[in-house]
PDB file of C-alpha atoms and ligand atoms in Angstrom:
ATOM      1  CA  MET A  20       5.638 -21.473 -33.063  1.00 74.00           C
ATOM      2  CA  ASN A  21       6.903 -18.903 -30.613  1.00 94.00           C
ATOM      3  CA  ALA A  22       4.237 -17.978 -28.117  1.00 98.00           C
ATOM      4  CA  ILE A  23       3.287 -14.400 -27.335  1.00 98.00           C
ATOM      5  CA  ARG A  24       3.645 -13.616 -23.637  1.00 98.00           C
ATOM      6  CA  ILE A  25       0.518 -12.389 -21.904  1.00 98.00           C
ATOM      7  CA  ASP A  26       1.867  -9.499 -19.862  1.00 98.00           C
ATOM      8  CA  GLY A  27       0.020  -9.836 -16.564  1.00 98.00           C
ATOM      9  CA  LYS A  28       2.007  -7.000 -15.035  1.00 98.00           C
ATOM     10  CA  ALA A  29       0.881  -4.474 -17.659  1.00 98.00           C
ATOM     11  CA  ILE A  30      -2.723  -5.735 -17.679  1.00 98.00           C
ATOM     12  CA  ALA A  31      -2.823  -5.525 -13.875  1.00 98.00           C
ATOM     13  CA  GLU A  32      -1.607  -1.943 -14.059  1.00 98.00           C
ATOM     14  CA  LEU A  33      -4.581  -1.072 -16.270  1.00 97.00           C
ATOM     15  CA  LEU A  34      -6.996  -2.806 -13.887  1.00 97.00           C
ATOM     16  CA  ARG A  35      -5.485  -1.024 -10.880  1.00 97.00           C
ATOM     17  CA  ALA A  36      -5.868   2.314 -12.688  1.00 97.00           C
ATOM     18  CA  ARG A  37      -9.567   1.507 -13.232  1.00 96.00           C
ATOM     19  CA  VAL A  38      -9.926   0.620  -9.561  1.00 97.00           C
ATOM     20  CA  ALA A  39      -8.198   3.864  -8.515  1.00 97.00           C
ATOM     21  CA  HIS A  40     -10.627   5.763 -10.755  1.00 95.00           C
ATOM     22  CA  ASP A  41     -13.590   4.007  -9.098  1.00 95.00           C
ATOM     23  CA  VAL A  42     -12.200   4.796  -5.659  1.00 97.00           C
ATOM     24  CA  ALA A  43     -11.913   8.496  -6.597  1.00 96.00           C
ATOM     25  CA  LEU A  44     -15.503   8.413  -7.882  1.00 94.00           C
ATOM     26  CA  LEU A  45     -16.764   6.822  -4.663  1.00 95.00           C
ATOM     27  CA  GLN A  46     -14.975   9.456  -2.636  1.00 95.00           C
ATOM     28  CA  ALA A  47     -16.206  12.372  -4.757  1.00 94.00           C
ATOM     29  CA  GLU A  48     -19.825  11.224  -5.094  1.00 91.00           C
ATOM     30  CA  CYS A  49     -20.473   9.478  -1.775  1.00 93.00           C
ATOM     31  CA  ASN A  50     -17.654  10.428   0.554  1.00 95.00           C
ATOM     32  CA  VAL A  51     -16.772   6.735   0.810  1.00 96.00           C
ATOM     33  CA  THR A  52     -13.187   5.470   1.033  1.00 98.00           C
ATOM     34  CA  PRO A  53     -13.103   1.677   0.622  1.00 98.00           C
ATOM     35  CA  GLY A  54     -11.183  -0.037   3.401  1.00 98.00           C
ATOM     36  CA  LEU A  55      -9.177  -3.251   3.168  1.00 98.00           C
ATOM     37  CA  ALA A  56      -7.854  -5.176   6.182  1.00 98.00           C
ATOM     38  CA  VAL A  57      -5.188  -7.786   5.539  1.00 98.00           C
ATOM     39  CA  VAL A  58      -4.325 -10.235   8.301  1.00 98.00           C
ATOM     40  CA  LEU A  59      -1.138 -12.313   8.423  1.00 98.00           C
ATOM     41  CA  VAL A  60      -0.477 -14.933  11.081  1.00 98.00           C
ATOM     42  CA  GLY A  61       3.179 -15.924  11.494  1.00 97.00           C
ATOM     43  CA  GLU A  62       6.357 -14.993   9.658  1.00 93.00           C
ATOM     44  CA  ASP A  63       6.289 -17.084   6.489  1.00 94.00           C
ATOM     45  CA  LEU A  64       8.481 -15.124   4.093  1.00 93.00           C
ATOM     46  CA  ALA A  65       6.389 -15.593   0.934  1.00 93.00           C
ATOM     47  CA  SER A  66       3.164 -14.759   2.785  1.00 96.00           C
ATOM     48  CA  SER A  67       4.762 -11.615   4.289  1.00 96.00           C
ATOM     49  CA  VAL A  68       5.749 -10.430   0.824  1.00 95.00           C
ATOM     50  CA  TYR A  69       2.228 -11.067  -0.539  1.00 96.00           C
ATOM     51  CA  VAL A  70       0.575  -9.281   2.364  1.00 97.00           C
ATOM     52  CA  LYS A  71       2.862  -6.243   2.085  1.00 97.00           C
ATOM     53  CA  THR A  72       2.215  -6.050  -1.669  1.00 97.00           C
ATOM     54  CA  LYS A  73      -1.546  -6.244  -1.154  1.00 97.00           C
ATOM     55  CA  ALA A  74      -1.532  -3.534   1.531  1.00 97.00           C
ATOM     56  CA  ARG A  75       0.812  -1.260  -0.455  1.00 97.00           C
ATOM     57  CA  GLN A  76      -1.196  -1.518  -3.660  1.00 98.00           C
ATOM     58  CA  ALA A  77      -4.443  -0.900  -1.763  1.00 98.00           C
ATOM     59  CA  GLN A  78      -2.977   2.289  -0.354  1.00 98.00           C
ATOM     60  CA  ALA A  79      -1.678   3.360  -3.776  1.00 98.00           C
ATOM     61  CA  ALA A  80      -5.188   2.931  -5.247  1.00 98.00           C
ATOM     62  CA  GLY A  81      -6.617   5.280  -2.606  1.00 98.00           C
ATOM     63  CA  PHE A  82      -8.015   2.733  -0.138  1.00 98.00           C
ATOM     64  CA  LYS A  83      -7.839   2.841   3.601  1.00 98.00           C
ATOM     65  CA  SER A  84      -5.383  -0.025   4.056  1.00 98.00           C
ATOM     66  CA  GLN A  85      -4.756  -1.833   7.324  1.00 98.00           C
ATOM     67  CA  GLN A  86      -2.315  -4.652   8.051  1.00 97.00           C
ATOM     68  CA  PHE A  87      -2.551  -6.910  11.087  1.00 98.00           C
ATOM     69  CA  LEU A  88       0.596  -8.961  11.718  1.00 97.00           C
ATOM     70  CA  LEU A  89      -0.076 -11.579  14.389  1.00 98.00           C
ATOM     71  CA  PRO A  90       2.454 -13.997  15.927  1.00 98.00           C
ATOM     72  CA  SER A  91       2.343 -17.621  14.769  1.00 97.00           C
ATOM     73  CA  ASN A  92       1.187 -18.757  18.224  1.00 98.00           C
ATOM     74  CA  VAL A  93      -1.832 -16.443  18.273  1.00 98.00           C
ATOM     75  CA  GLY A  94      -4.897 -18.153  19.743  1.00 98.00           C
ATOM     76  CA  GLU A  95      -7.823 -18.971  17.501  1.00 98.00           C
ATOM     77  CA  ALA A  96     -10.136 -17.055  19.856  1.00 98.00           C
ATOM     78  CA  GLU A  97      -7.993 -13.927  19.494  1.00 98.00           C
ATOM     79  CA  LEU A  98      -8.074 -14.191  15.716  1.00 98.00           C
ATOM     80  CA  LEU A  99     -11.856 -14.658  15.759  1.00 98.00           C
ATOM     81  CA  GLU A 100     -12.150 -11.607  18.011  1.00 98.00           C
ATOM     82  CA  LEU A 101     -10.171  -9.515  15.506  1.00 98.00           C
ATOM     83  CA  ILE A 102     -12.456 -10.706  12.693  1.00 98.00           C
ATOM     84  CA  GLU A 103     -15.505  -9.723  14.746  1.00 98.00           C
ATOM     85  CA  GLU A 104     -14.028  -6.247  15.232  1.00 98.00           C
ATOM     86  CA  LEU A 105     -13.347  -5.916  11.498  1.00 98.00           C
ATOM     87  CA  ASN A 106     -16.846  -7.186  10.658  1.00 98.00           C
ATOM     88  CA  ALA A 107     -18.281  -4.455  12.874  1.00 98.00           C
ATOM     89  CA  ASP A 108     -15.934  -1.712  11.608  1.00 98.00           C
ATOM     90  CA  VAL A 109     -17.905   0.353   9.063  1.00 97.00           C
ATOM     91  CA  SER A 110     -14.710   1.743   7.534  1.00 98.00           C
ATOM     92  CA  ILE A 111     -13.620  -1.769   6.491  1.00 98.00           C
ATOM     93  CA  ASP A 112     -15.156  -3.226   3.319  1.00 98.00           C
ATOM     94  CA  GLY A 113     -12.807  -6.137   2.720  1.00 98.00           C
ATOM     95  CA  ILE A 114     -11.186  -8.635   5.083  1.00 98.00           C
ATOM     96  CA  LEU A 115      -8.419 -10.935   3.861  1.00 98.00           C
ATOM     97  CA  ILE A 116      -6.854 -13.610   6.052  1.00 98.00           C
ATOM     98  CA  GLN A 117      -3.661 -14.717   4.345  1.00 98.00           C
ATOM     99  CA  LEU A 118      -3.460 -18.501   3.986  1.00 97.00           C
ATOM    100  CA  PRO A 119      -2.056 -20.878   5.044  1.00 96.00           C
ATOM    101  CA  LEU A 120      -2.823 -20.473   8.747  1.00 97.00           C
ATOM    102  CA  PRO A 121      -0.799 -22.322  11.409  1.00 97.00           C
ATOM    103  CA  GLY A 122      -1.967 -25.864  12.164  1.00 96.00           C
ATOM    104  CA  HIS A 123      -3.495 -25.061  15.570  1.00 97.00           C
ATOM    105  CA  VAL A 124      -6.016 -22.681  13.940  1.00 98.00           C
ATOM    106  CA  ASP A 125      -9.168 -24.091  12.343  1.00 98.00           C
ATOM    107  CA  ARG A 126      -9.035 -22.479   8.907  1.00 97.00           C
ATOM    108  CA  TRP A 127     -12.733 -23.004   8.199  1.00 98.00           C
ATOM    109  CA  ARG A 128     -13.860 -21.584  11.527  1.00 98.00           C
ATOM    110  CA  VAL A 129     -11.822 -18.471  10.719  1.00 98.00           C
ATOM    111  CA  LEU A 130     -12.982 -18.095   7.113  1.00 98.00           C
ATOM    112  CA  GLU A 131     -16.620 -18.679   8.068  1.00 98.00           C
ATOM    113  CA  ALA A 132     -16.376 -15.951  10.739  1.00 98.00           C
ATOM    114  CA  ILE A 133     -15.832 -13.283   8.053  1.00 98.00           C
ATOM    115  CA  ASN A 134     -18.958 -11.348   7.089  1.00 98.00           C
ATOM    116  CA  PRO A 135     -19.671 -12.704   3.552  1.00 97.00           C
ATOM    117  CA  ALA A 136     -20.290  -9.118   2.373  1.00 97.00           C
ATOM    118  CA  LYS A 137     -16.644  -8.326   3.287  1.00 98.00           C
ATOM    119  CA  ASP A 138     -15.207 -11.642   2.040  1.00 98.00           C
ATOM    120  CA  VAL A 139     -13.049 -10.182  -0.744  1.00 98.00           C
ATOM    121  CA  ASP A 140     -11.233 -13.517  -1.157  1.00 98.00           C
ATOM    122  CA  GLY A 141     -14.539 -15.212  -2.020  1.00 98.00           C
ATOM    123  CA  PHE A 142     -13.675 -18.160   0.255  1.00 98.00           C
ATOM    124  CA  HIS A 143     -16.738 -18.061   2.531  1.00 98.00           C
ATOM    125  CA  PRO A 144     -19.145 -20.963   1.799  1.00 98.00           C
ATOM    126  CA  TYR A 145     -21.909 -18.366   1.280  1.00 97.00           C
ATOM    127  CA  ASN A 146     -19.998 -16.837  -1.646  1.00 97.00           C
ATOM    128  CA  VAL A 147     -18.817 -20.239  -2.889  1.00 98.00           C
ATOM    129  CA  GLY A 148     -22.451 -21.392  -2.986  1.00 97.00           C
ATOM    130  CA  ARG A 149     -23.679 -18.270  -4.729  1.00 96.00           C
ATOM    131  CA  LEU A 150     -20.921 -18.559  -7.331  1.00 97.00           C
ATOM    132  CA  ALA A 151     -21.863 -22.210  -7.936  1.00 97.00           C
ATOM    133  CA  ALA A 152     -25.522 -21.218  -8.296  1.00 96.00           C
ATOM    134  CA  GLY A 153     -24.683 -18.490 -10.821  1.00 93.00           C
ATOM    135  CA  ARG A 154     -25.783 -15.718  -8.427  1.00 94.00           C
ATOM    136  CA  PRO A 155     -23.815 -12.487  -7.970  1.00 93.00           C
ATOM    137  CA  ALA A 156     -21.034 -13.206  -5.489  1.00 96.00           C
ATOM    138  CA  LEU A 157     -17.585 -12.158  -4.401  1.00 97.00           C
ATOM    139  CA  ALA A 158     -15.489 -14.647  -6.401  1.00 97.00           C
ATOM    140  CA  PRO A 159     -11.889 -15.683  -5.612  1.00 98.00           C
ATOM    141  CA  CYS A 160      -9.261 -13.373  -7.082  1.00 98.00           C
ATOM    142  CA  THR A 161      -6.960 -15.811  -8.897  1.00 98.00           C
ATOM    143  CA  PRO A 162      -9.744 -17.438 -10.967  1.00 98.00           C
ATOM    144  CA  LEU A 163     -11.052 -13.961 -11.859  1.00 98.00           C
ATOM    145  CA  ALA A 164      -7.508 -13.058 -12.879  1.00 98.00           C
ATOM    146  CA  VAL A 165      -7.151 -16.162 -15.064  1.00 98.00           C
ATOM    147  CA  VAL A 166     -10.441 -15.539 -16.895  1.00 98.00           C
ATOM    148  CA  HIS A 167      -9.485 -11.886 -17.433  1.00 97.00           C
ATOM    149  CA  LEU A 168      -6.097 -12.848 -18.896  1.00 98.00           C
ATOM    150  CA  ILE A 169      -7.692 -15.402 -21.235  1.00 98.00           C
ATOM    151  CA  LYS A 170     -10.202 -12.783 -22.394  1.00 97.00           C
ATOM    152  CA  THR A 171      -7.367 -10.479 -23.410  1.00 98.00           C
ATOM    153  CA  VAL A 172      -6.461 -12.957 -26.168  1.00 98.00           C
ATOM    154  CA  VAL A 173      -9.780 -14.683 -27.060  1.00 97.00           C
ATOM    155  CA  THR A 174     -13.010 -12.770 -27.396  1.00 93.00           C
ATOM    156  CA  ASP A 175     -15.399 -15.728 -27.348  1.00 95.00           C
ATOM    157  CA  LEU A 176     -14.707 -18.571 -24.954  1.00 97.00           C
ATOM    158  CA  SER A 177     -17.813 -20.547 -25.783  1.00 97.00           C
ATOM    159  CA  GLY A 178     -17.174 -24.070 -26.987  1.00 98.00           C
ATOM    160  CA  LEU A 179     -13.496 -24.104 -26.068  1.00 98.00           C
ATOM    161  CA  ASP A 180     -11.999 -27.157 -24.317  1.00 98.00           C
ATOM    162  CA  VAL A 181     -10.130 -26.217 -21.157  1.00 98.00           C
ATOM    163  CA  VAL A 182      -8.085 -28.445 -18.880  1.00 98.00           C
ATOM    164  CA  VAL A 183      -7.598 -27.014 -15.395  1.00 98.00           C
ATOM    165  CA  ILE A 184      -4.889 -28.919 -13.496  1.00 98.00           C
ATOM    166  CA  GLY A 185      -5.438 -28.575  -9.755  1.00 98.00           C
ATOM    167  CA  ARG A 186      -8.679 -28.653  -7.785  1.00 97.00           C
ATOM    168  CA  SER A 187      -7.994 -26.309  -4.885  1.00 98.00           C
ATOM    169  CA  ASN A 188     -10.705 -24.171  -3.311  1.00 97.00           C
ATOM    170  CA  ILE A 189      -8.605 -21.090  -4.089  1.00 97.00           C
ATOM    171  CA  VAL A 190      -8.060 -21.691  -7.812  1.00 98.00           C
ATOM    172  CA  GLY A 191      -9.129 -24.896  -9.564  1.00 98.00           C
ATOM    173  CA  LYS A 192     -12.696 -25.401  -8.332  1.00 98.00           C
ATOM    174  CA  PRO A 193     -13.948 -21.801  -8.656  1.00 98.00           C
ATOM    175  CA  LEU A 194     -12.094 -21.396 -11.961  1.00 98.00           C
ATOM    176  CA  ALA A 195     -13.930 -24.421 -13.397  1.00 98.00           C
ATOM    177  CA  LEU A 196     -17.223 -22.709 -12.456  1.00 98.00           C
ATOM    178  CA  LEU A 197     -16.275 -19.383 -14.040  1.00 98.00           C
ATOM    179  CA  LEU A 198     -15.027 -20.997 -17.251  1.00 98.00           C
ATOM    180  CA  GLY A 199     -18.121 -23.199 -17.432  1.00 97.00           C
ATOM    181  CA  ASP A 200     -20.290 -20.066 -17.113  1.00 96.00           C
ATOM    182  CA  ALA A 201     -18.302 -18.572 -20.003  1.00 97.00           C
ATOM    183  CA  GLY A 202     -19.310 -21.540 -22.193  1.00 97.00           C
ATOM    184  CA  CYS A 203     -16.137 -23.635 -21.957  1.00 98.00           C
ATOM    185  CA  THR A 204     -16.088 -27.399 -21.645  1.00 98.00           C
ATOM    186  CA  VAL A 205     -13.954 -27.775 -18.550  1.00 98.00           C
ATOM    187  CA  THR A 206     -12.037 -30.845 -17.465  1.00 98.00           C
ATOM    188  CA  GLY A 207     -10.951 -30.626 -13.841  1.00 98.00           C
ATOM    189  CA  ALA A 208      -7.712 -32.581 -13.710  1.00 98.00           C
ATOM    190  CA  GLN A 209      -5.193 -33.192 -10.949  1.00 98.00           C
ATOM    191  CA  LEU A 210      -1.826 -34.838 -10.424  1.00 97.00           C
ATOM    192  CA  GLN A 211      -3.535 -38.237 -10.061  1.00 97.00           C
ATOM    193  CA  THR A 212      -5.410 -37.898 -13.357  1.00 98.00           C
ATOM    194  CA  ARG A 213      -4.592 -40.776 -15.672  1.00 97.00           C
ATOM    195  CA  ASN A 214      -3.189 -39.799 -19.080  1.00 97.00           C
ATOM    196  CA  LEU A 215      -2.810 -36.165 -18.055  1.00 98.00           C
ATOM    197  CA  PRO A 216      -0.493 -35.390 -21.012  1.00 98.00           C
ATOM    198  CA  ASP A 217      -3.030 -36.871 -23.477  1.00 98.00           C
ATOM    199  CA  LEU A 218      -5.837 -34.905 -21.879  1.00 98.00           C
ATOM    200  CA  CYS A 219      -3.843 -31.670 -22.154  1.00 98.00           C
ATOM    201  CA  ARG A 220      -3.019 -32.382 -25.810  1.00 98.00           C
ATOM    202  CA  LYS A 221      -6.730 -32.122 -26.656  1.00 98.00           C
ATOM    203  CA  ALA A 222      -7.233 -28.787 -24.904  1.00 98.00           C
ATOM    204  CA  ASP A 223      -7.563 -25.325 -26.448  1.00 98.00           C
ATOM    205  CA  ILE A 224      -6.558 -23.809 -23.115  1.00 98.00           C
ATOM    206  CA  VAL A 225      -4.445 -25.386 -20.370  1.00 99.00           C
ATOM    207  CA  VAL A 226      -4.446 -23.804 -16.920  1.00 99.00           C
ATOM    208  CA  ALA A 227      -1.775 -25.208 -14.594  1.00 98.00           C
ATOM    209  CA  ALA A 228      -2.502 -24.744 -10.891  1.00 98.00           C
ATOM    210  CA  ALA A 229      -1.131 -27.926  -9.357  1.00 98.00           C
ATOM    211  CA  GLY A 230       1.779 -26.507  -7.340  1.00 97.00           C
ATOM    212  CA  TRP A 231       4.312 -28.742  -9.095  1.00 97.00           C
ATOM    213  CA  ALA A 232       7.330 -27.089 -10.688  1.00 97.00           C
ATOM    214  CA  GLU A 233       7.415 -27.401 -14.496  1.00 97.00           C
ATOM    215  CA  LEU A 234       4.861 -30.219 -14.513  1.00 98.00           C
ATOM    216  CA  VAL A 235       3.429 -29.376 -17.945  1.00 98.00           C
ATOM    217  CA  ARG A 236       5.923 -30.181 -20.687  1.00 98.00           C
ATOM    218  CA  GLY A 237       6.039 -28.875 -24.237  1.00 98.00           C
ATOM    219  CA  ASP A 238       4.967 -32.199 -25.750  1.00 98.00           C
ATOM    220  CA  TRP A 239       1.784 -32.171 -23.616  1.00 98.00           C
ATOM    221  CA  LEU A 240       0.473 -29.266 -25.661  1.00 98.00           C
ATOM    222  CA  LYS A 241      -1.449 -28.931 -28.897  1.00 98.00           C
ATOM    223  CA  PRO A 242       0.116 -26.372 -31.266  1.00 98.00           C
ATOM    224  CA  GLY A 243      -1.610 -23.014 -30.813  1.00 98.00           C
ATOM    225  CA  VAL A 244      -2.881 -23.734 -27.290  1.00 98.00           C
ATOM    226  CA  ILE A 245      -3.261 -20.924 -24.727  1.00 98.00           C
ATOM    227  CA  VAL A 246      -1.303 -21.675 -21.546  1.00 99.00           C
ATOM    228  CA  ILE A 247      -2.036 -19.994 -18.222  1.00 99.00           C
ATOM    229  CA  ASP A 248       0.458 -20.776 -15.477  1.00 98.00           C
ATOM    230  CA  VAL A 249      -0.798 -20.189 -11.935  1.00 98.00           C
ATOM    231  CA  GLY A 250       2.122 -21.938 -10.215  1.00 97.00           C
ATOM    232  CA  ILE A 251       4.855 -20.200  -8.236  1.00 96.00           C
ATOM    233  CA  ASN A 252       7.547 -22.652  -7.150  1.00 95.00           C
ATOM    234  CA  ARG A 253      11.070 -22.179  -5.890  1.00 92.00           C
ATOM    235  CA  ALA A 254      13.590 -24.187  -7.931  1.00 90.00           C
ATOM    236  CA  ILE A 255      17.375 -24.383  -7.979  1.00 89.00           C
ATOM    237  CA  ASP A 256      18.957 -24.039 -11.405  1.00 85.00           C
ATOM    238  CA  SER A 257      22.104 -25.818 -12.701  1.00 86.00           C
ATOM    239  CA  VAL A 258      24.450 -23.258 -11.079  1.00 91.00           C
ATOM    240  CA  GLY A 259      22.719 -23.418  -7.697  1.00 92.00           C
ATOM    241  CA  THR A 260      20.712 -20.195  -7.961  1.00 92.00           C
ATOM    242  CA  VAL A 261      17.201 -20.187  -6.494  1.00 91.00           C
ATOM    243  CA  LYS A 262      14.627 -18.979  -8.997  1.00 92.00           C
ATOM    244  CA  LEU A 263      10.871 -18.866  -9.317  1.00 94.00           C
ATOM    245  CA  VAL A 264       9.300 -21.235 -11.816  1.00 96.00           C
ATOM    246  CA  GLY A 265       5.722 -21.985 -12.690  1.00 98.00           C
ATOM    247  CA  ASP A 266       3.868 -25.270 -13.150  1.00 98.00           C
ATOM    248  CA  VAL A 267       4.740 -25.146 -16.859  1.00 98.00           C
ATOM    249  CA  ALA A 268       8.130 -25.762 -18.492  1.00 98.00           C
ATOM    250  CA  PHE A 269       8.114 -22.280 -19.997  1.00 98.00           C
ATOM    251  CA  THR A 270      10.716 -22.566 -22.768  1.00 97.00           C
ATOM    252  CA  GLU A 271       9.344 -25.860 -24.102  1.00 98.00           C
ATOM    253  CA  ALA A 272       5.733 -24.713 -23.845  1.00 98.00           C
ATOM    254  CA  SER A 273       6.500 -21.426 -25.606  1.00 98.00           C
ATOM    255  CA  LYS A 274       7.479 -23.407 -28.715  1.00 98.00           C
ATOM    256  CA  ARG A 275       3.961 -24.921 -28.931  1.00 98.00           C
ATOM    257  CA  ALA A 276       1.596 -22.334 -27.485  1.00 98.00           C
ATOM    258  CA  SER A 277       0.102 -19.293 -29.195  1.00 98.00           C
ATOM    259  CA  TYR A 278      -0.089 -17.363 -25.903  1.00 98.00           C
ATOM    260  CA  ILE A 279       1.481 -18.060 -22.528  1.00 98.00           C
ATOM    261  CA  THR A 280       1.722 -16.317 -19.153  1.00 98.00           C
ATOM    262  CA  PRO A 281       5.200 -15.968 -17.652  1.00 98.00           C
ATOM    263  CA  VAL A 282       6.143 -16.664 -14.029  1.00 98.00           C
ATOM    264  CA  PRO A 283       6.654 -14.201 -12.442  1.00 96.00           C
ATOM    265  CA  GLY A 284       4.700 -11.414 -14.149  1.00 98.00           C
ATOM    266  CA  GLY A 285       1.654 -13.364 -15.314  1.00 98.00           C
ATOM    267  CA  VAL A 286      -1.222 -14.342 -13.044  1.00 98.00           C
ATOM    268  CA  GLY A 287       0.329 -13.051  -9.776  1.00 97.00           C
ATOM    269  CA  PRO A 288      -0.015  -9.292 -10.347  1.00 98.00           C
ATOM    270  CA  MET A 289      -3.563  -9.780 -11.649  1.00 98.00           C
ATOM    271  CA  THR A 290      -4.576 -11.647  -8.477  1.00 98.00           C
ATOM    272  CA  VAL A 291      -3.629  -8.635  -6.352  1.00 98.00           C
ATOM    273  CA  ALA A 292      -5.420  -6.263  -8.749  1.00 98.00           C
ATOM    274  CA  TYR A 293      -8.591  -8.359  -8.420  1.00 98.00           C
ATOM    275  CA  LEU A 294      -8.362  -8.164  -4.645  1.00 98.00           C
ATOM    276  CA  LEU A 295      -8.641  -4.383  -5.037  1.00 98.00           C
ATOM    277  CA  ALA A 296     -11.480  -4.716  -7.565  1.00 97.00           C
ATOM    278  CA  ASN A 297     -13.351  -7.058  -5.208  1.00 97.00           C
ATOM    279  CA  THR A 298     -12.917  -4.574  -2.359  1.00 98.00           C
ATOM    280  CA  VAL A 299     -14.477  -1.798  -4.444  1.00 97.00           C
ATOM    281  CA  ASN A 300     -17.308  -4.183  -5.395  1.00 96.00           C
ATOM    282  CA  ALA A 301     -17.836  -5.020  -1.737  1.00 97.00           C
ATOM    283  CA  ALA A 302     -17.862  -1.319  -0.771  1.00 97.00           C
ATOM    284  CA  VAL A 303     -20.362  -0.545  -3.520  1.00 95.00           C
ATOM    285  CA  SER A 304     -22.751  -3.449  -3.022  1.00 93.00           C
ATOM    286  CA  ARG A 305     -22.715  -3.281   0.797  1.00 92.00           C
ATOM    287  CA  ARG A 306     -23.984   0.285   0.512  1.00 92.00           C
ATOM    288  CA  GLY A 307     -26.400  -0.340  -2.372  1.00 89.00           C
ATOM    289  CA  LEU A 308     -24.419   2.018  -4.620  1.00 88.00           C
ATOM    290  CA  SER A 309     -24.108  -0.177  -7.703  1.00 79.00           C
ATOM    291  CA  TRP A 310     -25.759   2.525  -9.841  1.00 73.00           C
ATOM    292  CA  LEU A 311     -22.668   4.640  -9.241  1.00 74.00           C
ATOM    293  CA  MET A 312     -20.470   2.271 -11.203  1.00 76.00           C
ATOM    294  CA  ASN A 313     -22.752   2.186 -14.228  1.00 71.00           C
ATOM    295  CA  PRO A 314     -21.452   4.952 -16.505  1.00 61.00           C
ATOM    296  CA  ASP A 315     -24.710   4.992 -18.532  1.00 63.00           C
ATOM    297  CA  ALA A 316     -26.907   5.423 -15.485  1.00 56.00           C
ATOM    298  CA  ARG A 317     -24.716   7.858 -13.611  1.00 50.00           C
ATOM    299  CA  HIS A 318     -25.797  11.106 -15.193  1.00 49.00           C
ATOM    300  CA  VAL A 319     -29.530  10.354 -14.852  1.00 48.00           C
ATOM    301  CA  TRP A 320     -29.397  10.101 -11.070  1.00 44.00           C
ATOM    302  CA  PRO A 321     -30.206  13.435  -9.485  1.00 43.00           C
ATOM    303  CA  SER A 322     -28.232  14.515  -6.484  1.00 45.00           C
ATOM    304  CA  SER A 323     -31.235  13.710  -4.247  1.00 44.00           C
ATOM    305  CA  VAL A 324     -30.661  10.030  -5.052  1.00 42.00           C
ATOM    306  CA  ARG A 325     -27.051  10.444  -4.106  1.00 46.00           C
ATOM    307  CA  GLU A 326     -28.188  11.978  -0.823  1.00 49.00           C
ATOM    308  CA  LYS A 327     -30.542   9.042  -0.289  1.00 47.00           C
ATOM    309  CA  ASN A 328     -27.727   6.612  -0.840  1.00 47.00           C
ATOM    310  CA  ARG A 329     -25.557   8.563   1.511  1.00 48.00           C
ATOM    311  CA  ALA A 330     -28.338   8.259   4.088  1.00 47.00           C
ATOM    312  CA  VAL A 331     -28.445   4.484   3.551  1.00 46.00           C
ATOM    313  CA  ASP A 332     -24.718   4.421   4.004  1.00 48.00           C
ATOM    314  CA  LEU A 333     -24.944   6.300   7.270  1.00 47.00           C
ATOM    315  CA  GLN A 334     -27.747   4.054   8.499  1.00 49.00           C
ATOM    316  CA  GLN A 335     -25.580   1.028   7.833  1.00 49.00           C
ATOM    317  CA  ALA A 336     -22.775   2.763   9.607  1.00 45.00           C
ATOM    318  CA  THR A 337     -24.724   3.010  12.852  1.00 40.00           C
TER     319      THR A 337
HETATM  320  N1  LIG B 420      -2.628 -17.788  -0.042  1.00 73.10           N
HETATM  321  C1  LIG B 420      -2.336 -18.104  -1.316  1.00 73.10           C
HETATM  322  N2  LIG B 420      -3.193 -17.499  -2.175  1.00 73.10           N
HETATM  323  C2  LIG B 420      -4.059 -16.813  -1.408  1.00 73.10           C
HETATM  324  C3  LIG B 420      -5.184 -15.984  -1.713  1.00 73.10           C
HETATM  325  O1  LIG B 420      -5.574 -15.786  -2.866  1.00 73.10           O
HETATM  326  N3  LIG B 420      -5.822 -15.445  -0.638  1.00 73.10           N
HETATM  327  C4  LIG B 420      -5.419 -15.681   0.648  1.00 73.10           C
HETATM  328  N4  LIG B 420      -6.125 -15.118   1.626  1.00 73.10           N
HETATM  329  N5  LIG B 420      -4.381 -16.428   0.955  1.00 73.10           N
HETATM  330  C5  LIG B 420      -3.712 -17.003  -0.068  1.00 73.10           C
END
C-alpha cells in the first residue's frame, strides 16, 4: 500500500479563506474587526517563527493583529498586567500566550489570568472543563485541526478505534475528548505504555503526539490505518543536514497506511488556521452574534436586529 498524503497546507488554505469570508461579513454587517493579540516571552527561535506566522496570517485574514515580544527576563507581574490590559481592550477578541514560558513564570497563573471568552488557545481551566462536559467551549487548536483532517478522509468516525500517543494538555487530552464525542473508542497512550506497538496495530487511526522523532514504525501499523503525525522534531540526517521530522517514520508508515499527514505540511498549518477560526468564534460569541454565522438564519433577521446586536456590542465595549 502507498498511503495518500493528507495535504494540511491546502486544507488550511480553504479554512483560512472561510475565516477571511467570516471576517468580511462581520465587518460589513456589524462593523466588527476581530482582534488577535499574540504574546511571546523570550527569543526561542521556533516560538518566534510560530508567533510571526500566527500574526501574519491573522493580518492576511483581515484581523486586527498585535504582537507583543517581551524579553525572557520579564517579570510575572508585568506579564499579568499586559494580560489585564488585553482582557479590558474591547478591540481584542483573542489572546494567545506562546508556550513554553520561561521557568520563573508560573504558566498556570498566566493562563488562568486570560479572560476565558478570549482564550483562543482553549487552555483556560474554564474552557477545559466545558469541553470535558460537552458544553460549547473554545477548544485547543491542534486537536481541532486533527479532527478536521481525519474528517477529510472518513465521513463517519463512530465506532473507530483510535490510539492517541501523548497526553499533553495542548494535544493528547483534549483530542481524546473530541474523538470520544465523535464516537471513537480512544486509547490514551504514552511513551511508558506497555506494548505500544501492539496497541497501535489494533487501531484504525493512530495519532502521534509524543514529541519523539520517528517513534511510530511501519510495523506498528495495521494495513489501511489512518496516521496523523502531530510531532515536529529536529533531526540530523546521514549527511549531517538538520531536517524536520515527525513522530512517525514517514516512509515506512506510508507503506502500511491508507492516509498519512506529512511533516511539515500536515497538522501544523491547520493549527494556525484554527487559531483564526477560534478568534472569529470568540468575537462572535462574546458579542452574541452567533446568528450572523448561520447562513440559513441570516436573511430572516431584519436590520433592526442587526442594530440591536450592534447596541449590545457597544454596551459591552463600554
Ligand atoms: N506552543 C506549542 N503549541 C502551542 C499552542 O498551540 N499554543 C500556544 N500558546 N503555545 C504553543
